[in-house]
């Protein structure tokens, strides 16, 4: 429909308010006009469209099929106009910004860096919601979504933030009590899942260990919980190169194997098309990408301890252990020259 063929705005407002309330009187009160004015506007809209929008005669107005078809589009249009108008009035770097974020990324990456954003933009008040629900993308109450998924969400602006690698992680205390000398030893540990089990299956398949017997398993709603459980020594979880990085750097988690696998999904930043260029949204999205670029990621191989050995017993180049040389806790005593000569004679014999 071209702009010249659009129905007039006031009749649409009267229709939307009446349909939402189910009452002409309530609509008149909301729009601060008379009962007769609302009725007149609805009749004018029906005449323009040449359809009946309400079924008359009942105590509460009921939409006709044509009215029910029109209402969602009109309601969303008014919501979008209101939201965009609010953004226009909002100063560039001040105001409220609502962000939904994957729970693990929010707890383990974003919140530890929140002070950096606050120092840059002290007048922006953040509302952070732990959620990976893509439905928030179309909510006028949410400005930015950071999601873990396939990235194919419709009718919104989307940009890949980063891909991930997955690898087992466990607390040093747990592995001191119950070592992981080979992948077979996982059967003596609790496997902690942050999903329905697909990610562990992917890693075990890469380790040629899908047929190995498994011990106890716990399933959790997201990777944040499985990672925290691993920190507390409750089992072995799958960490990733983003959310587990600082825990590995601090020594709260270690990586017992040198094998990583690509995650099935990735992190994406997304928002509604109409708010993408709002200044306050733009500065937050730009900060997210800039922070990732300057982030120091601890490679899991730096703390790997065990070799993954496939069933054929051979170790591929990719699977070789990348263990750094051990650092002695005490400095060895320096041998004098006489001791060195005695050792040389002994070696010759």
Short mmCIF file of C-alpha atoms in Angstrom, two decimals:
data_model
loop_
_atom_site.label_atom_id
_atom_site.label_comp_id
_atom_site.label_asym_id
_atom_site.label_seq_id
_atom_site.Cartn_x
_atom_site.Cartn_y
_atom_site.Cartn_z
CA UNK A 1 0.00 0.00 0.00
CA UNK A 2 1.44 3.37 -0.97
CA UNK A 3 1.51 6.30 1.39
CA UNK A 4 -1.40 7.98 -0.42
CA UNK A 5 -3.63 4.97 0.22
CA UNK A 6 -2.97 4.70 3.96
CA UNK A 7 -5.98 5.25 6.24
CA UNK A 8 -5.93 8.50 8.24
CA UNK A 9 -4.07 8.38 11.56
CA UNK A 10 -6.82 9.48 13.98
CA UNK A 11 -9.31 6.77 12.94
CA UNK A 12 -6.53 4.17 13.32
CA UNK A 13 -5.77 5.43 16.85
CA UNK A 14 -9.45 5.28 17.75
CA UNK A 15 -9.74 1.75 16.35
CA UNK A 16 -6.62 0.49 18.17
CA UNK A 17 -7.63 1.92 21.55
CA UNK A 18 -11.20 0.63 21.24
CA UNK A 19 -10.06 -2.85 20.22
CA UNK A 20 -7.50 -3.00 23.02
CA UNK A 21 -9.99 -1.97 25.69
CA UNK A 22 -13.05 -3.61 24.15
CA UNK A 23 -14.93 -0.42 24.97
CA UNK A 24 -15.62 2.87 23.21
CA UNK A 25 -15.92 4.63 26.57
CA UNK A 26 -12.50 3.43 27.76
CA UNK A 27 -10.93 4.42 24.44
CA UNK A 28 -12.46 7.89 24.66
CA UNK A 29 -11.07 8.28 28.18
CA UNK A 30 -7.57 7.24 27.08
CA UNK A 31 -7.52 9.54 24.06
CA UNK A 32 -9.23 12.38 25.94
CA UNK A 33 -12.09 12.75 23.46
CA UNK A 34 -15.83 12.15 23.59
CA UNK A 35 -17.62 8.85 23.15
CA UNK A 36 -19.22 10.20 19.98
CA UNK A 37 -15.84 11.20 18.53
CA UNK A 38 -14.52 7.64 18.88
CA UNK A 39 -17.63 6.17 17.25
CA UNK A 40 -17.36 8.66 14.41
CA UNK A 41 -13.67 7.84 13.82
CA UNK A 42 -14.34 4.09 13.74
CA UNK A 43 -17.16 4.53 11.23
CA UNK A 44 -14.90 6.71 9.10
CA UNK A 45 -12.20 4.01 9.12
CA UNK A 46 -14.74 1.32 8.18
CA UNK A 47 -15.94 3.50 5.32
CA UNK A 48 -12.37 4.05 4.11
CA UNK A 49 -11.58 0.33 4.19
CA UNK A 50 -15.07 -0.72 3.08
CA UNK A 51 -15.22 -3.40 5.81
CA UNK A 52 -16.86 -3.79 9.21
CA UNK A 53 -14.30 -3.88 12.01
CA UNK A 54 -16.52 -4.56 15.05
CA UNK A 55 -19.56 -6.76 15.65
CA UNK A 56 -22.22 -4.54 17.20
CA UNK A 57 -24.91 -5.60 19.66
CA UNK A 58 -22.90 -7.34 22.38
CA UNK A 59 -22.07 -5.73 25.74
CA UNK A 60 -18.35 -5.87 24.90
CA UNK A 61 -17.26 -4.98 21.40
CA UNK A 62 -15.92 -7.93 19.44
CA UNK A 63 -13.63 -7.70 16.45
CA UNK A 64 -14.71 -9.08 13.09
CA UNK A 65 -12.17 -11.26 11.22
CA UNK A 66 -11.11 -8.16 9.29
CA UNK A 67 -10.66 -6.18 12.51
CA UNK A 68 -8.66 -9.01 14.09
CA UNK A 69 -6.39 -9.02 11.05
CA UNK A 70 -5.80 -5.26 11.20
CA UNK A 71 -5.23 -4.87 14.96
CA UNK A 72 -1.74 -6.47 15.39
CA UNK A 73 -0.25 -4.42 12.58
CA UNK A 74 -1.74 -1.17 13.85
CA UNK A 75 -0.70 -1.89 17.46
CA UNK A 76 2.89 -2.67 16.47
CA UNK A 77 3.06 0.45 14.30
CA UNK A 78 2.03 2.67 17.21
CA UNK A 79 4.48 0.89 19.56
CA UNK A 80 7.32 1.41 17.09
CA UNK A 81 6.45 5.09 16.64
CA UNK A 82 6.38 5.59 20.43
CA UNK A 83 9.69 3.76 20.95
CA UNK A 84 11.47 5.61 18.16
CA UNK A 85 10.12 8.96 19.35
CA UNK A 86 11.52 8.21 22.82
CA UNK A 87 14.91 7.38 21.31
CA UNK A 88 14.96 10.60 19.33
CA UNK A 89 14.35 12.61 22.49
CA UNK A 90 17.03 10.73 24.41
CA UNK A 91 20.50 12.35 24.53
CA UNK A 92 23.36 10.57 22.79
CA UNK A 93 25.16 9.11 25.77
CA UNK A 94 22.67 9.25 28.59
CA UNK A 95 19.49 7.46 29.56
CA UNK A 96 18.39 3.91 30.20
CA UNK A 97 19.53 0.95 28.11
CA UNK A 98 18.05 -2.52 28.52
CA UNK A 99 20.20 -5.45 27.43
CA UNK A 100 19.43 -9.16 27.46
CA UNK A 101 22.45 -11.44 27.43
CA UNK A 102 23.25 -15.14 27.54
CA UNK A 103 23.47 -15.97 31.28
CA UNK A 104 27.00 -17.42 31.13
CA UNK A 105 28.34 -14.52 29.09
CA UNK A 106 26.59 -11.98 31.32
CA UNK A 107 27.97 -13.43 34.57
CA UNK A 108 31.45 -14.45 33.44
CA UNK A 109 32.35 -11.84 30.80
CA UNK A 110 30.09 -8.77 30.72
CA UNK A 111 29.64 -8.04 34.42
CA UNK A 112 33.41 -8.22 35.17
CA UNK A 113 33.89 -5.53 32.50
CA UNK A 114 30.87 -3.39 33.32
CA UNK A 115 33.02 -0.80 35.12
CA UNK A 116 34.87 -0.13 31.85
CA UNK A 117 31.60 0.76 30.14
CA UNK A 118 30.48 2.88 33.10
CA UNK A 119 33.73 4.86 33.06
CA UNK A 120 33.24 5.61 29.36
CA UNK A 121 29.51 6.38 29.56
CA UNK A 122 28.69 7.36 33.16
CA UNK A 123 25.24 8.73 32.27
CA UNK A 124 23.92 5.47 30.78
CA UNK A 125 21.92 3.36 33.23
CA UNK A 126 22.02 -0.31 32.30
CA UNK A 127 19.30 -2.87 32.92
CA UNK A 128 20.84 -6.31 32.39
CA UNK A 129 18.61 -9.35 31.95
CA UNK A 130 20.01 -12.90 31.94
CA UNK A 131 18.23 -14.53 29.03
CA UNK A 132 18.89 -16.30 25.76
CA UNK A 133 15.32 -15.94 24.49
CA UNK A 134 15.17 -14.59 20.95
CA UNK A 135 11.60 -13.34 21.59
CA UNK A 136 13.18 -10.30 23.27
CA UNK A 137 14.36 -9.16 19.84
CA UNK A 138 10.89 -7.89 19.02
CA UNK A 139 10.08 -6.38 22.41
CA UNK A 140 9.93 -2.60 22.65
CA UNK A 141 11.17 -2.93 26.25
CA UNK A 142 14.56 -4.33 25.15
CA UNK A 143 17.23 -2.36 23.30
CA UNK A 144 20.00 -4.90 22.62
CA UNK A 145 20.18 -8.72 22.75
CA UNK A 146 23.36 -10.77 23.00
CA UNK A 147 22.33 -14.29 22.00
CA UNK A 148 23.91 -17.72 21.64
CA UNK A 149 22.40 -19.51 18.67
CA UNK A 150 22.26 -19.98 14.91
CA UNK A 151 21.94 -16.28 14.06
CA UNK A 152 19.02 -16.68 11.65
CA UNK A 153 16.44 -14.58 13.49
CA UNK A 154 14.05 -12.71 11.20
CA UNK A 155 13.13 -9.03 11.00
CA UNK A 156 16.02 -7.62 13.04
CA UNK A 157 19.61 -6.39 12.79
CA UNK A 158 22.15 -9.15 13.56
CA UNK A 159 25.94 -9.28 13.65
CA UNK A 160 28.23 -12.16 14.62
CA UNK A 161 30.12 -11.29 17.81
CA UNK A 162 32.39 -14.33 18.10
CA UNK A 163 32.62 -18.06 17.52
CA UNK A 164 33.64 -20.44 20.31
CA UNK A 165 35.77 -23.49 21.00
CA UNK A 166 34.71 -25.99 23.67
CA UNK A 167 36.88 -28.10 25.97
CA UNK A 168 36.54 -29.87 29.34
CA UNK A 169 37.30 -27.88 32.48
CA UNK A 170 37.53 -28.92 36.12
CA UNK A 171 38.74 -27.51 39.41
CA UNK A 172 42.33 -28.28 40.46
CA UNK A 173 41.03 -29.62 43.78
CA UNK A 174 38.84 -32.19 42.05
CA UNK A 175 41.62 -33.40 39.77
CA UNK A 176 44.05 -33.65 42.66
CA UNK A 177 41.63 -36.01 44.38
CA UNK A 178 40.54 -37.86 41.24
CA UNK A 179 43.03 -37.45 38.39
CA UNK A 180 42.17 -37.51 34.69
CA UNK A 181 45.04 -39.51 33.21
CA UNK A 182 43.10 -40.38 30.05
CA UNK A 183 39.72 -39.70 28.52
CA UNK A 184 38.54 -43.07 29.91
CA UNK A 185 38.85 -41.60 33.40
CA UNK A 186 35.88 -39.34 32.64
CA UNK A 187 33.65 -42.28 33.59
CA UNK A 188 34.83 -41.72 37.19
CA UNK A 189 33.66 -38.11 37.10
CA UNK A 190 30.30 -36.39 36.94
CA UNK A 191 29.72 -34.81 33.53
CA UNK A 192 28.10 -31.38 33.85
CA UNK A 193 25.91 -30.34 30.93
CA UNK A 194 24.94 -26.75 30.11
CA UNK A 195 22.59 -27.97 27.37
CA UNK A 196 20.76 -31.16 26.41
CA UNK A 197 23.99 -33.12 25.99
CA UNK A 198 24.83 -32.33 22.37
CA UNK A 199 28.00 -30.37 23.13
CA UNK A 200 29.53 -33.11 25.28
CA UNK A 201 28.61 -35.63 22.57
CA UNK A 202 30.48 -33.50 20.03
CA UNK A 203 33.61 -33.35 22.18
CA UNK A 204 33.54 -37.07 23.03
CA UNK A 205 33.14 -37.91 19.35
CA UNK A 206 36.21 -35.80 18.54
CA UNK A 207 38.10 -37.60 21.32
CA UNK A 208 37.03 -40.98 19.86
CA UNK A 209 35.34 -41.75 23.16
CA UNK A 210 31.63 -42.05 22.36
CA UNK A 211 31.62 -45.76 23.25
CA UNK A 212 33.25 -45.31 26.63
CA UNK A 213 31.05 -45.93 29.63
CA UNK A 214 29.82 -42.76 31.32
CA UNK A 215 29.31 -42.15 34.99
CA UNK A 216 26.89 -39.74 36.62
CA UNK A 217 25.62 -36.74 34.67
CA UNK A 218 23.85 -33.53 35.66
CA UNK A 219 21.93 -31.33 33.22
CA UNK A 220 21.56 -27.60 33.82
CA UNK A 221 19.67 -24.83 32.09
CA UNK A 222 22.74 -22.93 30.88
CA UNK A 223 26.54 -22.99 30.72
CA UNK A 224 26.87 -20.51 33.58
CA UNK A 225 25.52 -23.07 36.04
CA UNK A 226 27.60 -25.95 34.72
CA UNK A 227 30.75 -23.77 34.82
CA UNK A 228 30.04 -22.65 38.38
CA UNK A 229 29.44 -26.27 39.38
CA UNK A 230 32.84 -27.16 37.94
CA UNK A 231 34.49 -24.35 39.93
CA UNK A 232 32.99 -25.86 43.11
CA UNK A 233 34.38 -29.28 42.22
CA UNK A 234 31.04 -30.86 41.39
CA UNK A 235 32.26 -32.45 38.16
CA UNK A 236 33.74 -31.78 34.74
CA UNK A 237 32.03 -29.19 32.52
CA UNK A 238 32.60 -27.93 29.01
CA UNK A 239 34.15 -24.48 29.07
CA UNK A 240 34.67 -22.14 26.15
CA UNK A 241 37.29 -19.66 25.04
CA UNK A 242 35.25 -16.65 26.17
CA UNK A 243 33.41 -17.37 29.41
CA UNK A 244 35.97 -19.73 31.00
CA UNK A 245 39.01 -17.68 30.04
CA UNK A 246 39.44 -15.62 33.21
CA UNK A 247 38.66 -18.61 35.46
CA UNK A 248 41.49 -20.51 33.78
CA UNK A 249 43.79 -17.50 34.09
CA UNK A 250 43.05 -17.26 37.83
CA UNK A 251 43.62 -20.98 38.35
CA UNK A 252 40.05 -21.68 39.44
CA UNK A 253 39.65 -24.05 36.50
CA UNK A 254 42.19 -26.10 34.59
CA UNK A 255 41.98 -27.79 31.23
CA UNK A 256 42.85 -31.50 31.60
CA UNK A 257 42.94 -32.33 27.87
CA UNK A 258 44.43 -30.61 24.85
CA UNK A 259 41.47 -31.19 22.50
CA UNK A 260 39.04 -28.40 21.56
CA UNK A 261 36.00 -28.57 19.26
CA UNK A 262 34.05 -25.76 17.56
CA UNK A 263 30.77 -24.96 19.31
CA UNK A 264 27.59 -25.76 17.42
CA UNK A 265 26.44 -22.13 17.69
CA UNK A 266 28.00 -18.70 18.22
CA UNK A 267 27.44 -15.41 20.05
CA UNK A 268 25.51 -12.73 18.15
CA UNK A 269 24.58 -9.13 18.90
CA UNK A 270 21.10 -8.22 17.67
CA UNK A 271 18.42 -5.56 17.98
CA UNK A 272 15.31 -4.24 16.28
CA UNK A 273 16.00 -2.55 12.96
CA UNK A 274 14.41 0.71 14.07
CA UNK A 275 16.73 1.17 17.09
CA UNK A 276 20.03 0.12 15.49
CA UNK A 277 21.07 3.71 14.72
CA UNK A 278 19.90 5.17 18.03
CA UNK A 279 23.02 6.77 19.56
CA UNK A 280 22.72 5.05 22.92
CA UNK A 281 22.34 1.63 21.26
CA UNK A 282 25.21 2.29 18.88
CA UNK A 283 27.70 3.19 21.62
CA UNK A 284 26.91 0.01 23.57
CA UNK A 285 27.23 -2.25 20.52
CA UNK A 286 30.47 -0.53 19.50
CA UNK A 287 31.80 -1.01 23.03
CA UNK A 288 30.95 -4.73 22.95
CA UNK A 289 32.98 -5.28 19.80
CA UNK A 290 35.85 -3.05 20.88
CA UNK A 291 36.11 -4.85 24.23
CA UNK A 292 36.28 -8.21 22.51
CA UNK A 293 39.08 -7.02 20.23
CA UNK A 294 41.19 -5.84 23.17
CA UNK A 295 40.36 -8.83 25.36
CA UNK A 296 43.15 -11.17 26.39
CA UNK A 297 41.93 -14.71 25.83
CA UNK A 298 43.74 -17.50 27.67
CA UNK A 299 44.25 -20.34 25.23
CA UNK A 300 43.14 -23.60 26.85
CA UNK A 301 46.27 -25.39 25.65
CA UNK A 302 48.41 -23.42 28.11
CA UNK A 303 47.02 -25.46 30.98
CA UNK A 304 46.40 -28.77 29.21
CA UNK A 305 47.74 -31.77 31.11
CA UNK A 306 46.69 -34.99 29.33
CA UNK A 307 47.03 -36.56 25.89
CA UNK A 308 43.89 -37.68 24.08
CA UNK A 309 44.64 -41.17 22.79
CA UNK A 310 42.25 -42.62 20.20
CA UNK A 311 41.40 -46.31 20.15
CA UNK A 312 44.27 -47.10 17.73
CA UNK A 313 46.73 -45.90 20.36
CA UNK A 314 48.35 -43.33 18.08
CA UNK A 315 48.51 -39.68 18.90
CA UNK A 316 48.00 -37.30 16.02
CA UNK A 317 49.90 -34.04 15.68
CA UNK A 318 46.77 -32.11 16.61
CA UNK A 319 46.32 -34.18 19.75
CA UNK A 320 49.87 -33.93 21.11
CA UNK A 321 50.20 -32.62 24.59
CA UNK A 322 50.97 -28.92 24.88
CA UNK A 323 52.08 -28.93 28.49
CA UNK A 324 54.45 -26.14 29.50
CA UNK A 325 57.58 -27.24 31.35
CA UNK A 326 56.95 -27.80 35.03
CA UNK A 327 58.27 -25.15 37.38
CA UNK A 328 59.98 -26.59 40.48
CA UNK A 329 58.76 -25.23 43.76
CA UNK A 330 62.33 -24.98 45.14
CA UNK A 331 65.51 -23.98 43.34
CA UNK A 332 67.93 -26.95 42.96
CA UNK A 333 71.29 -26.68 44.70
CA UNK A 334 74.19 -25.69 42.46
CA UNK A 335 76.77 -28.52 42.11
CA UNK A 336 80.42 -27.58 42.61
CA UNK A 337 83.15 -28.62 40.16
CA UNK A 338 84.31 -31.57 42.27
CA UNK A 339 80.81 -32.99 42.33
CA UNK A 340 80.53 -32.61 38.56
CA UNK A 341 83.82 -34.54 38.07
CA UNK A 342 82.62 -37.35 40.36
CA UNK A 343 79.30 -37.56 38.41
CA UNK A 344 81.19 -37.66 35.06
CA UNK A 345 83.33 -40.61 36.24
CA UNK A 346 80.23 -42.43 37.43
CA UNK A 347 78.49 -41.86 34.07
CA UNK A 348 81.53 -43.31 32.19
CA UNK A 349 81.38 -46.45 34.30
#
